[in-house]
PDB file of C-alpha atoms in Angstrom:
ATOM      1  CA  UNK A 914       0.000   0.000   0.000  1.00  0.00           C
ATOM      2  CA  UNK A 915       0.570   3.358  -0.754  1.00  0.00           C
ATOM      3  CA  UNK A 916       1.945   6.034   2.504  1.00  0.00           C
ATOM      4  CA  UNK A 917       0.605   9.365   2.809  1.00  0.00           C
ATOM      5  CA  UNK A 918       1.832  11.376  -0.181  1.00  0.00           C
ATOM      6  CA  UNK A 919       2.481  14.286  -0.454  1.00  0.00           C
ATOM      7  CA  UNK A 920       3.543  17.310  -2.884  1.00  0.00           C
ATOM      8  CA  UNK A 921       5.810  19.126  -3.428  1.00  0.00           C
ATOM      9  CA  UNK A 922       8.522  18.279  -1.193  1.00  0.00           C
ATOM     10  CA  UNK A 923      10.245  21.458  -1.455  1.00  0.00           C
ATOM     11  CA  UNK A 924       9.442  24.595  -2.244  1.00  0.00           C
ATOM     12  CA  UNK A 925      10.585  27.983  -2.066  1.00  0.00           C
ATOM     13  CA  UNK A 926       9.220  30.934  -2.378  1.00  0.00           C
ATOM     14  CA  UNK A 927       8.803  34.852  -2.133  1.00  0.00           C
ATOM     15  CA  UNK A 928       7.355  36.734   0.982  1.00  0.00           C
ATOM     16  CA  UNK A 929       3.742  37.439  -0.250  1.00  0.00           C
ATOM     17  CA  UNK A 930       3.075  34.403  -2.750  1.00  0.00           C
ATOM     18  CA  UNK A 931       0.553  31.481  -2.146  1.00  0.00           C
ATOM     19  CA  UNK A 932       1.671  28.503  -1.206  1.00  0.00           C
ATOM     20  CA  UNK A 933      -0.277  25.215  -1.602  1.00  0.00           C
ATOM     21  CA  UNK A 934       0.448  22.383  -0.270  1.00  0.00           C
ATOM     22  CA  UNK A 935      -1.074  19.273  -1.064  1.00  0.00           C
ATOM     23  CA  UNK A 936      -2.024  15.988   0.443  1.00  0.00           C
ATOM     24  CA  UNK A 937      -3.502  12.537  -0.261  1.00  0.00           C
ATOM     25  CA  UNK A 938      -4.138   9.956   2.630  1.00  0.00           C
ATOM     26  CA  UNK A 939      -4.112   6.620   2.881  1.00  0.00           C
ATOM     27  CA  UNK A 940      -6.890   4.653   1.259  1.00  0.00           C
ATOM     28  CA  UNK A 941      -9.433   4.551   3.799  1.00  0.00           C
ATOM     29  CA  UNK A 942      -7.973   6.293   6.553  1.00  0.00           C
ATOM     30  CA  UNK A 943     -11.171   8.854   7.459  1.00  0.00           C
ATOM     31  CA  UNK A 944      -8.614  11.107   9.847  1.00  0.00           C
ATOM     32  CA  UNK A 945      -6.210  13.918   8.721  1.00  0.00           C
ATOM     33  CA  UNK A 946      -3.477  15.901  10.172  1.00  0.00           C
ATOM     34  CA  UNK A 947      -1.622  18.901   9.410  1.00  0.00           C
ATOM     35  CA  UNK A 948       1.152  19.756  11.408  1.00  0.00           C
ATOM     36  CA  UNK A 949       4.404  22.221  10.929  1.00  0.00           C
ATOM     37  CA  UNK A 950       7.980  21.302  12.186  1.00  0.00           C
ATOM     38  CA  UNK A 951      10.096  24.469  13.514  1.00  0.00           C
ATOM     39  CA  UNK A 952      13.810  23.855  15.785  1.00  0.00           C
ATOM     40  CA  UNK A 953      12.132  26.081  17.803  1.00  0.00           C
ATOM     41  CA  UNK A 954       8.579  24.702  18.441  1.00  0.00           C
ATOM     42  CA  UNK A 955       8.874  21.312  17.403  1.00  0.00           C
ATOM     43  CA  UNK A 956       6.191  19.673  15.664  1.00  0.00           C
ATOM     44  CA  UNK A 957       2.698  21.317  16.263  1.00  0.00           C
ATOM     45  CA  UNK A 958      -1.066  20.215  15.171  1.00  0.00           C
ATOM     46  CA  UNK A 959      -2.300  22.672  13.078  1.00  0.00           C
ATOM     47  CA  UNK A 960      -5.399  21.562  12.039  1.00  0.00           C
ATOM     48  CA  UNK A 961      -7.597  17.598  11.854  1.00  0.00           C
ATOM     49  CA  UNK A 962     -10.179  16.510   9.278  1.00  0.00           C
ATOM     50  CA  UNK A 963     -12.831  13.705  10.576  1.00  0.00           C
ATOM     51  CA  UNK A 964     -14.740  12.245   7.599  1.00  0.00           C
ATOM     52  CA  UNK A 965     -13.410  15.154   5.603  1.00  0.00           C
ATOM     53  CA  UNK A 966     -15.144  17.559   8.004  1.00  0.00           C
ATOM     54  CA  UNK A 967     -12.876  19.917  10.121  1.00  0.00           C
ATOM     55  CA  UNK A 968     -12.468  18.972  13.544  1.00  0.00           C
ATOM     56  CA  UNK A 969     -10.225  21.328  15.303  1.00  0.00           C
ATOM     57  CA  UNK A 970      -8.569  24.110  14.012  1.00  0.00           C
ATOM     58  CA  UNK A 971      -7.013  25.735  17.184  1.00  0.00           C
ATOM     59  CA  UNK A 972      -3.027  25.109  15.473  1.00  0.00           C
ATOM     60  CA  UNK A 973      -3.682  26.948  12.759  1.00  0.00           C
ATOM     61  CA  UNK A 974      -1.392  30.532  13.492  1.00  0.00           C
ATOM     62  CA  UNK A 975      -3.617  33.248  11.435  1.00  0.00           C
ATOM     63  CA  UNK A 976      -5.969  33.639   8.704  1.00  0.00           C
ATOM     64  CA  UNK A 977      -3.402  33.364   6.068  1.00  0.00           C
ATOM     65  CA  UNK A 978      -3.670  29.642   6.689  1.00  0.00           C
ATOM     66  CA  UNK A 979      -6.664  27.478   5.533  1.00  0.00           C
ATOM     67  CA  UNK A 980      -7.094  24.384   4.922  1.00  0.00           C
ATOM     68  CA  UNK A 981      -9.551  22.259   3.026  1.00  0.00           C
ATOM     69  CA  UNK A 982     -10.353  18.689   2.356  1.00  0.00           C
ATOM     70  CA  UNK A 983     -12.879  18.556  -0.247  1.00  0.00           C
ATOM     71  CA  UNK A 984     -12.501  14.232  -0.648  1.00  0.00           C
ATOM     72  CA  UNK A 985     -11.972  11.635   1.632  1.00  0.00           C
ATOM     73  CA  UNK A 986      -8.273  11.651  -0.900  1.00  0.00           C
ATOM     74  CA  UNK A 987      -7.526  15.107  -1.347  1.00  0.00           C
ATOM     75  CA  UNK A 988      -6.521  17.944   1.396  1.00  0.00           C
ATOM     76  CA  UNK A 989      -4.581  20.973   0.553  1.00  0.00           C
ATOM     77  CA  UNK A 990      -3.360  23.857   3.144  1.00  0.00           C
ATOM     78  CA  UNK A 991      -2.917  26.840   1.867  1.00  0.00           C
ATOM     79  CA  UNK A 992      -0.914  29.994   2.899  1.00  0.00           C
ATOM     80  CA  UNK A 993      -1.993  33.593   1.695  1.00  0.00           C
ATOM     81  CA  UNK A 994       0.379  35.288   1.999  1.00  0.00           C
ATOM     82  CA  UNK A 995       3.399  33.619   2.642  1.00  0.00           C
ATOM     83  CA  UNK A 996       6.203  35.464   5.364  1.00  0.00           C
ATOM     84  CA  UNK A 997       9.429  34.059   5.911  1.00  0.00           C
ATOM     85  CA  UNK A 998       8.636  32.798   9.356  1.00  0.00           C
ATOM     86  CA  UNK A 999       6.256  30.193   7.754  1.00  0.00           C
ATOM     87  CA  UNK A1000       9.191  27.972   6.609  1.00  0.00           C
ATOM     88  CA  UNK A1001       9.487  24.914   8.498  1.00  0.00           C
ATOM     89  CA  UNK A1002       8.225  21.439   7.224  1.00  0.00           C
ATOM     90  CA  UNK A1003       4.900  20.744   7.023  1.00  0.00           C
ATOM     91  CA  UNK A1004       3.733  16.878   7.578  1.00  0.00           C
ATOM     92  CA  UNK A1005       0.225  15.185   6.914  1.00  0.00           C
ATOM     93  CA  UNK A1006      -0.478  12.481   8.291  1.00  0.00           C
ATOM     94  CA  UNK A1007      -3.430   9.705   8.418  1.00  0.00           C
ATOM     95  CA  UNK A1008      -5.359   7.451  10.452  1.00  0.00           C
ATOM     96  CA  UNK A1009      -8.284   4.836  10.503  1.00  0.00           C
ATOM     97  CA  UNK A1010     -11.099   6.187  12.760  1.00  0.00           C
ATOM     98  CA  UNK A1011     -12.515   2.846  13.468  1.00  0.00           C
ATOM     99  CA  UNK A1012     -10.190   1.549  16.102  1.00  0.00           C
ATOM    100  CA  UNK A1013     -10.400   4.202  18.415  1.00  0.00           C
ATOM    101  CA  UNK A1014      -7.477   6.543  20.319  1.00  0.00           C
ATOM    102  CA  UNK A1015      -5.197   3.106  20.066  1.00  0.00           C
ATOM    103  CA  UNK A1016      -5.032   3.493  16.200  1.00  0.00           C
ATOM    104  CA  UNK A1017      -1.572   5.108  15.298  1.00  0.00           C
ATOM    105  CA  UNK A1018      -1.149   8.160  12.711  1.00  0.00           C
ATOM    106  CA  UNK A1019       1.145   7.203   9.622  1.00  0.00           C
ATOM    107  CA  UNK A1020       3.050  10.709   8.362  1.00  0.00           C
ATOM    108  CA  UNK A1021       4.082  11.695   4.745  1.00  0.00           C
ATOM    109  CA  UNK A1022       7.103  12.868   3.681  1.00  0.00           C
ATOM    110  CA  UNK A1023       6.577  16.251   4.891  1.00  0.00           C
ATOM    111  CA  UNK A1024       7.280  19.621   2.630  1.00  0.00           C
ATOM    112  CA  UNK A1025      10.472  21.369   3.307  1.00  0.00           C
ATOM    113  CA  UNK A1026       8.462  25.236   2.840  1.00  0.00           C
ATOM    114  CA  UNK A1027      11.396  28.054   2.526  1.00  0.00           C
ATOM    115  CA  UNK A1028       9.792  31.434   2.562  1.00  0.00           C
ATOM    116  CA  UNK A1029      11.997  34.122   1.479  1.00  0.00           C
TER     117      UNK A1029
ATOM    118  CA  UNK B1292       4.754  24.128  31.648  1.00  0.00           C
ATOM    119  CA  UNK B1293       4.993  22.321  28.687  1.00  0.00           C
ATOM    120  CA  UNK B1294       2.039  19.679  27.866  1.00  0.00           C
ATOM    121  CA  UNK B1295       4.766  17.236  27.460  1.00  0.00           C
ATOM    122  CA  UNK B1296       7.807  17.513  28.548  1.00  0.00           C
ATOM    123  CA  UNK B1297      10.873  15.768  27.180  1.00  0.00           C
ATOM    124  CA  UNK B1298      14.642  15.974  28.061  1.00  0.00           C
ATOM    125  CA  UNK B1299      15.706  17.608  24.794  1.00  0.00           C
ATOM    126  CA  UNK B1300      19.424  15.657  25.181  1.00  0.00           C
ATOM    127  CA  UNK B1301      21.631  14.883  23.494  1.00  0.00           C
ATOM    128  CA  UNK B1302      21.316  11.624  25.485  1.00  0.00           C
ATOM    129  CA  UNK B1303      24.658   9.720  24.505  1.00  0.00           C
ATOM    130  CA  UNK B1304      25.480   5.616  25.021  1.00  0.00           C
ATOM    131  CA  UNK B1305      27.898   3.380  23.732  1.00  0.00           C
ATOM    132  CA  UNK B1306      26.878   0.617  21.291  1.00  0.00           C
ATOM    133  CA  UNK B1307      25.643  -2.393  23.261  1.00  0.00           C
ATOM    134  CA  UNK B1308      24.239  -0.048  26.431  1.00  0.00           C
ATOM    135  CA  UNK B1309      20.573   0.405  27.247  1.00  0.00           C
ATOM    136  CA  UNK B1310      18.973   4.018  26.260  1.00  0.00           C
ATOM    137  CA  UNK B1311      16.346   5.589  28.699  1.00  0.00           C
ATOM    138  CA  UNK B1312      14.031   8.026  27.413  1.00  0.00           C
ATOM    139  CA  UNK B1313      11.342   9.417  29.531  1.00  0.00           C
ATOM    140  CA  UNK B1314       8.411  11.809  29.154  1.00  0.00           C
ATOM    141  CA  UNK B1315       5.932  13.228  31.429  1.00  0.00           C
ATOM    142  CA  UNK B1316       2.211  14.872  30.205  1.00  0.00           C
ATOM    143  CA  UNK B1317      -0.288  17.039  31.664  1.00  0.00           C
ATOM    144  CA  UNK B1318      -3.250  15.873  30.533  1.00  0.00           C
ATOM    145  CA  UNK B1319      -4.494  13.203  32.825  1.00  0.00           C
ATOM    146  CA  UNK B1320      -7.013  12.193  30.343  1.00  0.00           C
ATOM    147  CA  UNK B1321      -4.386  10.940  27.909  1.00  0.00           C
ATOM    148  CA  UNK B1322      -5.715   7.567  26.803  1.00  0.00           C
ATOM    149  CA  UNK B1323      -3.134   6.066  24.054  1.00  0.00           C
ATOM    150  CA  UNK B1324       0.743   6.784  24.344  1.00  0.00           C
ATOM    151  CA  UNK B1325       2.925   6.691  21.148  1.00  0.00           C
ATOM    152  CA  UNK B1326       7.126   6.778  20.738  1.00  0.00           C
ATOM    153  CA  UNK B1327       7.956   7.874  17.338  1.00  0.00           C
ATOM    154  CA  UNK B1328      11.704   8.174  15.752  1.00  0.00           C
ATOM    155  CA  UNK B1329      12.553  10.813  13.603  1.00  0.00           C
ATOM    156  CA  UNK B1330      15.476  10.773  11.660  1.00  0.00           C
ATOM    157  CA  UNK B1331      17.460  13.819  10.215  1.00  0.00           C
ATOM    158  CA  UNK B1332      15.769  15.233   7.774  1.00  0.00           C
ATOM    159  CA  UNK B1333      12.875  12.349   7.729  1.00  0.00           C
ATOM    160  CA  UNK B1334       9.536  11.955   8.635  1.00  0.00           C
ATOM    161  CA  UNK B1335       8.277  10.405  12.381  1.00  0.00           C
ATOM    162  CA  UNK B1336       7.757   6.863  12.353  1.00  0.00           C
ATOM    163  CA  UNK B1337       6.263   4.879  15.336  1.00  0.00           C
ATOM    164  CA  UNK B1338       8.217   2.865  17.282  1.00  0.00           C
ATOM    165  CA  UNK B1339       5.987   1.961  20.307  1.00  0.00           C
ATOM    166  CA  UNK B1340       2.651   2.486  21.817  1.00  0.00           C
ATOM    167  CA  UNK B1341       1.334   1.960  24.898  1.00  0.00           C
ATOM    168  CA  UNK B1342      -2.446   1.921  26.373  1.00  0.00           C
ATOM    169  CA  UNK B1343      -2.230   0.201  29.750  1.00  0.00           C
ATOM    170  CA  UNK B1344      -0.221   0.797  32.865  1.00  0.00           C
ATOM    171  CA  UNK B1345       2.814  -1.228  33.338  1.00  0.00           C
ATOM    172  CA  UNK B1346       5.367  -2.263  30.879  1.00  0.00           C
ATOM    173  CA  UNK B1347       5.307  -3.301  27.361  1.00  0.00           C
ATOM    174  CA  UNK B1348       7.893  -5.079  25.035  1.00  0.00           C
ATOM    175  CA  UNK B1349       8.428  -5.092  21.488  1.00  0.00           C
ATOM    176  CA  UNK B1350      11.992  -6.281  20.259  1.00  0.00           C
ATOM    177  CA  UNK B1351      14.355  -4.512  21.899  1.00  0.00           C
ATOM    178  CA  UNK B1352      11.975  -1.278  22.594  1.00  0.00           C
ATOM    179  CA  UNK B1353       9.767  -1.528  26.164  1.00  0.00           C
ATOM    180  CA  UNK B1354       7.961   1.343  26.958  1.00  0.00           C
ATOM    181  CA  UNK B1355       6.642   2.057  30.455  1.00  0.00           C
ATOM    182  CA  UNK B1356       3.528   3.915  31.348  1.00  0.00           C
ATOM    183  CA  UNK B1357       2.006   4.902  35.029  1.00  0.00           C
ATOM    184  CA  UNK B1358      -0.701   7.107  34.313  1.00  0.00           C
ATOM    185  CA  UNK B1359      -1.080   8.190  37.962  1.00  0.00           C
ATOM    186  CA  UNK B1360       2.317   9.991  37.504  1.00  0.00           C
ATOM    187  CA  UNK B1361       1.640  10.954  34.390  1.00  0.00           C
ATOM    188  CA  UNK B1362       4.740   9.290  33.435  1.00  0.00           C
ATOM    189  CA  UNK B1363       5.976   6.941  29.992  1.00  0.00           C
ATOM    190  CA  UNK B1364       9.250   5.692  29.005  1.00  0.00           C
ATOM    191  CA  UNK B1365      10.940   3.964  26.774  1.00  0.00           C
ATOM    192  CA  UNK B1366      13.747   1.652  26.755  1.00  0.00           C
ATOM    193  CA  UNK B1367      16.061   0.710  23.917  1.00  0.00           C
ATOM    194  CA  UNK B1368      18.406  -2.287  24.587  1.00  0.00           C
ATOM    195  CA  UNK B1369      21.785  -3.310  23.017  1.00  0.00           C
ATOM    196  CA  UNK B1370      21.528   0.088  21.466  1.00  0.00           C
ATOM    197  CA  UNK B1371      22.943   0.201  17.713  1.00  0.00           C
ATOM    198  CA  UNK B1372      24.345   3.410  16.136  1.00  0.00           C
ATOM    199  CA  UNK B1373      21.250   2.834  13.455  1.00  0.00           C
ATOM    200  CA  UNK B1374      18.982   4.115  17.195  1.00  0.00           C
ATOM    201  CA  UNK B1375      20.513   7.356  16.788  1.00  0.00           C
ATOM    202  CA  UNK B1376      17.952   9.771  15.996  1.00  0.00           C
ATOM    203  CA  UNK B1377      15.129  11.653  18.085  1.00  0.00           C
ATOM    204  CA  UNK B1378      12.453   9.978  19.878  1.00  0.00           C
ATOM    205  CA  UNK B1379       9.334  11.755  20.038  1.00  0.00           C
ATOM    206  CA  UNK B1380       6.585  11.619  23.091  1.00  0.00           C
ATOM    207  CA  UNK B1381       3.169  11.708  22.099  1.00  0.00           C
ATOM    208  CA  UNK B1382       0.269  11.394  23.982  1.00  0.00           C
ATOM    209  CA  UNK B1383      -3.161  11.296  23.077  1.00  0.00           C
ATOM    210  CA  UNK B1384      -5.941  13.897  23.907  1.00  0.00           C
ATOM    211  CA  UNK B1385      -9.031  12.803  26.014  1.00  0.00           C
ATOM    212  CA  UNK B1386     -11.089  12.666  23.091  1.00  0.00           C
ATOM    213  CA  UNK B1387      -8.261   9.866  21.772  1.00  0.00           C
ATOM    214  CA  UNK B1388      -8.033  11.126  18.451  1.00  0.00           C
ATOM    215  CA  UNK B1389      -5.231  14.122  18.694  1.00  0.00           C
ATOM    216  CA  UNK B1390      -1.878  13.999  19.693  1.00  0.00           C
ATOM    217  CA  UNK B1391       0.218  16.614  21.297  1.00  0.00           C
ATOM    218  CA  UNK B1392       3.956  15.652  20.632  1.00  0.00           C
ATOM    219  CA  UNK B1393       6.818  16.332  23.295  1.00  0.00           C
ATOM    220  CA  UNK B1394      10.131  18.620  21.845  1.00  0.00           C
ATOM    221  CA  UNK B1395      11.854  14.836  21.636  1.00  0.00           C
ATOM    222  CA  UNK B1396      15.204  13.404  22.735  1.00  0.00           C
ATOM    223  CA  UNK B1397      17.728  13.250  20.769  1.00  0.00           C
ATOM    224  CA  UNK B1398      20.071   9.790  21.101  1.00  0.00           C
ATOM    225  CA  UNK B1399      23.289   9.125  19.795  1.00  0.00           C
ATOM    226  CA  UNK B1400      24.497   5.873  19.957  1.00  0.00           C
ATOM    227  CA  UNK B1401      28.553   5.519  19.568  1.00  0.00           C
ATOM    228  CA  UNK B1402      30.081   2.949  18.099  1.00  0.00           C
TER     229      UNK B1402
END
């Protein structure tokens, strides 16, 4: 079976562009994460999808982040506009709901975001 | 204070030795209990998780958990040099489903 995947896995860009990031689960896993990797925080939940729907958003820093996840295989996060203290790495990661707070999240590859 | 707390290391042992990573959480309604590596520059994998109090083995990981002191560990025996990366502590919100990850432990394991 296929991981999460997820695209691109670099990118750099200018202070004030859109980023979007992009990511596809694993075939029926109904849970999605979003989180962002700094030195200095660590790894941090930005946002969770249940059954596509939008669970908590309480990570997510500001409005210029959003997120969607318009299929159970599809979920972008977008930033609008970028600022150099979004780079970090950004992970998505899945997970079956069906067996319960024992089922472990699998993570993608991550995107290495450089915001210049 | 941190929601889990992690000693950020680097924790260093010889090849052969036993590592000792602990972690302690806030949340006393933490219900699952998960030990992911990271490697440089790669994404976290899982390693161990945990559900119960006492200890569990897998291999040569065991992780410990005693939820009354909020407490989980893990243990990594005859330690190789491929161990050496950064463990991450994650335990799982009441509601089961989200995890709040500690700042990990880095290990390097010396030939």
């Amino acid at each position: 079976d296929a991981g999460v995947i997820q695209s691109p896995r670099h990118e750099v860009t200018e202070m004030g562009q859109e980023v979007t990031l992009r990511c596809k689960p694993i075939s029926g896993h109904n849970s999605l994460f979003w989180y962002r990797q700094t030195m200095m925080r660590g790894l941090e939940l930005l946002i969770y999808f249940n059954n596509n729907v939008p669970i908590d958003d309480s990570g997510m820093p500001e409005d210029r982040f959003s997120a969607k996840m318009p299929n159970a295989s599809f979920s972008t996060l977008k930033i609008q506009p970028s600022e150099p203290r979004d780079s970090a790495v950004y992970f998505c990661a899945s997970r079956p709901l069906a067996g319960g707070p024992q089922e472990t999240q699998y993570f993608g590859p991550g995107t290495r975001l450089l915001v210049l | 204070q941190k929601e889990v707390e992690q000693n950020s290391g680097p924790l260093s042992v010889p090849e052969g030795a036993i590592a000792s990573l602990n972690c302690t959480y806030s949340d006393r309604g933490s219900q699952s209990f998960f030990w992911y590596r990271q490697y440089s520059g790669k994404s976290p994998e899982l390693i161990m998780s945990i559900y119960s109090n006492g200890d569990k083995e897998d291999g040569r990981f065991t992780a410990q958990l005693n939820k009354a002191s909020q407490y989980v560990s893990l243990l990594i025996r005859d330690s190789q040099p491929s161990d050496s990366a950064t463990y991450l502590c994650a335990p799982s919100g009441a509601a089961g489903n989200k995890l709040t990850f500690g700042g990990g432990t880095r290990v390097l394991v010396k030939p």
